[in-house]
PDB file of C-alpha atoms in Angstrom:
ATOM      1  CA  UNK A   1    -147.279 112.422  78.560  1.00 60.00           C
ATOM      2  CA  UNK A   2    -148.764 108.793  79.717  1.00 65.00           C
ATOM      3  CA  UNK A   3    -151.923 110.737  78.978  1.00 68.00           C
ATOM      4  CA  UNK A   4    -151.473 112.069  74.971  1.00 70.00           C
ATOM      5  CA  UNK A   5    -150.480 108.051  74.906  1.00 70.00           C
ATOM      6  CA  UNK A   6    -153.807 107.162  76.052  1.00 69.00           C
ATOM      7  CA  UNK A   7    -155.654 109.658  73.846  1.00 70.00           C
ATOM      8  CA  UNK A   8    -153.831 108.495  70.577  1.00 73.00           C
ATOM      9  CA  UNK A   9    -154.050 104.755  71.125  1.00 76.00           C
ATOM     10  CA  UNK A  10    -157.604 104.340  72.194  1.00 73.00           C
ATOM     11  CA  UNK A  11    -158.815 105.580  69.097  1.00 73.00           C
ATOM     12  CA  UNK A  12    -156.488 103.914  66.904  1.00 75.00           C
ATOM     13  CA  UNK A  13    -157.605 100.670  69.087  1.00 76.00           C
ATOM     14  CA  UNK A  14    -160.907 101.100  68.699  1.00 73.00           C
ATOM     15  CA  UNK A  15    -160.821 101.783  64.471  1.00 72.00           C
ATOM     16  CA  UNK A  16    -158.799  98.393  64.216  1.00 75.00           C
ATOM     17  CA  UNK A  17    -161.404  96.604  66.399  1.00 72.00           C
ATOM     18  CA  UNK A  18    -164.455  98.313  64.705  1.00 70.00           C
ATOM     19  CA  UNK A  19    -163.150  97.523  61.445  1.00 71.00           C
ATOM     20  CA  UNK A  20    -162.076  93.723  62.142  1.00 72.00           C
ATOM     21  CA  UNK A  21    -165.937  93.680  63.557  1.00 69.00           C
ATOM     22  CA  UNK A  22    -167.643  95.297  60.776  1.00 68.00           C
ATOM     23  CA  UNK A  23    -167.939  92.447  58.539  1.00 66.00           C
ATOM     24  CA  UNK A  24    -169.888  90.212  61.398  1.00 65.00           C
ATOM     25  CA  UNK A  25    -171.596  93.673  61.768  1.00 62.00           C
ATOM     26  CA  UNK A  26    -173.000  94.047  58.100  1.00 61.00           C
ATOM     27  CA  UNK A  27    -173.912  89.582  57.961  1.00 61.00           C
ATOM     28  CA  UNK A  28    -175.518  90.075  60.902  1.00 58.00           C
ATOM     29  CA  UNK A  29    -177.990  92.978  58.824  1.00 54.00           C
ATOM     30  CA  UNK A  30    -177.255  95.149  61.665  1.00 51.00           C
ATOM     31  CA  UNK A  31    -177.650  93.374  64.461  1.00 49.00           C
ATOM     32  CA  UNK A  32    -181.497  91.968  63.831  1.00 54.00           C
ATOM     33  CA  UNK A  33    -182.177  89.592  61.503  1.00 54.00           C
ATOM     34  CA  UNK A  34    -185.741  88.160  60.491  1.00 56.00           C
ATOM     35  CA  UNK A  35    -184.679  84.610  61.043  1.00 56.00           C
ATOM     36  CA  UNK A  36    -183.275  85.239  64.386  1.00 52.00           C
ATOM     37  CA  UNK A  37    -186.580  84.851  66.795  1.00 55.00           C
ATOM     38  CA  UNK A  38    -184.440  83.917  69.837  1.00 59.00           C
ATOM     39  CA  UNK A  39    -184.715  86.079  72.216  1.00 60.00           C
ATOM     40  CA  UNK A  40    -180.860  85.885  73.717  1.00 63.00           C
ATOM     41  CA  UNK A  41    -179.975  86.135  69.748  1.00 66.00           C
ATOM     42  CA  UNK A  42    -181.487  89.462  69.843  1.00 65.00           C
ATOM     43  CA  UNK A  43    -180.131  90.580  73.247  1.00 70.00           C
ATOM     44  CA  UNK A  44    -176.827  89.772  72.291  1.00 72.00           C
ATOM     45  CA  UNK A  45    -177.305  91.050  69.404  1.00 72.00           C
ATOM     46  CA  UNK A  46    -178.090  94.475  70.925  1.00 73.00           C
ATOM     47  CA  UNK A  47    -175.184  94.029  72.988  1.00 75.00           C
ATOM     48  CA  UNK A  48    -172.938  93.817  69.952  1.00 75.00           C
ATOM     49  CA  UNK A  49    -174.277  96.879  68.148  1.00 76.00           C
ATOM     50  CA  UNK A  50    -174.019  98.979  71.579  1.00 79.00           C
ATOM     51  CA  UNK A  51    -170.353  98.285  71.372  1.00 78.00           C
ATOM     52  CA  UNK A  52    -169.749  98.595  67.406  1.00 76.00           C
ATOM     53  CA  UNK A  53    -171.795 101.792  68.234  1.00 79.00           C
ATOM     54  CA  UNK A  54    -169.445 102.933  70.607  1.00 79.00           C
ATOM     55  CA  UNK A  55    -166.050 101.890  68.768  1.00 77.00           C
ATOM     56  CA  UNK A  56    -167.395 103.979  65.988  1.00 78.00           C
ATOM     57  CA  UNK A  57    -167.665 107.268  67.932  1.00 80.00           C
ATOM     58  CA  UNK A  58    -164.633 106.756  69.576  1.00 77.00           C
ATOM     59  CA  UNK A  59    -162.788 105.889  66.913  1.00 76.00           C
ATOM     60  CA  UNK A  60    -164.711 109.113  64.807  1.00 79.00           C
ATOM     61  CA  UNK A  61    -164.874 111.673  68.172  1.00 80.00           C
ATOM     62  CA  UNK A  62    -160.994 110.081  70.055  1.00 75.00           C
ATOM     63  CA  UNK A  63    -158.939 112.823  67.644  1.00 77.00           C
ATOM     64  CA  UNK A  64    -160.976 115.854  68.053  1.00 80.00           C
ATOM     65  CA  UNK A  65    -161.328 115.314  71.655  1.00 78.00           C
ATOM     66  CA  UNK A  66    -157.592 114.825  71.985  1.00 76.00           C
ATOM     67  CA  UNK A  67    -157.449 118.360  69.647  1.00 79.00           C
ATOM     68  CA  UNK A  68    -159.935 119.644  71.720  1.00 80.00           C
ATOM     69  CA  UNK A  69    -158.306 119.058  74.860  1.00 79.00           C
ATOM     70  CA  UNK A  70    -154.723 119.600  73.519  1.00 78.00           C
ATOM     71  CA  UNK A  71    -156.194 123.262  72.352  1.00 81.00           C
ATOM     72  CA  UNK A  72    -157.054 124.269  75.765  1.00 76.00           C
ATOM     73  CA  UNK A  73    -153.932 123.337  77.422  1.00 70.00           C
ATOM     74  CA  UNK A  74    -155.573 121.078  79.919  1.00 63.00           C
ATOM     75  CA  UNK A  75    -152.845 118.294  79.288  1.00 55.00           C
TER      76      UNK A  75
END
């Protein structure tokens, strides 16, 4: 049970987050911007997109892996 919890909220957490961050996303023109020549800009820049990046698949991928695994009686 504490498991189906898990697969249902992490997505749902990770949509909210990914769309709460998408605005700072799209400003930031994707993480690199011409005017931003510092190199811990960019870094953390990178850093940010490697985690938007990953809220996006989870948030697209969470569902059919919880169908997925619900299918195959594994849970």
């Amino acid at each position: 049970m504490k498991y189906k919890i898990v697969l249902i909220i992490v997505p749902l957490v990770s949509g909210i987050i990914f769309i709460f961050f998408l605005p700072t996303l799209i400003s930031r023109g994707v993480g690199y911007n011409k005017n931003v020549y510092d190199g811990i800009d960019i870094f953390f820049a990178w850093v940010e997109n490697v985690i938007m990046i990953t809220f996006f698949f989870l948030t697209i991928f969470g569902p059919l892996i919880y169908l997925f695994v619900k299918s195959k009686k594994i849970i």
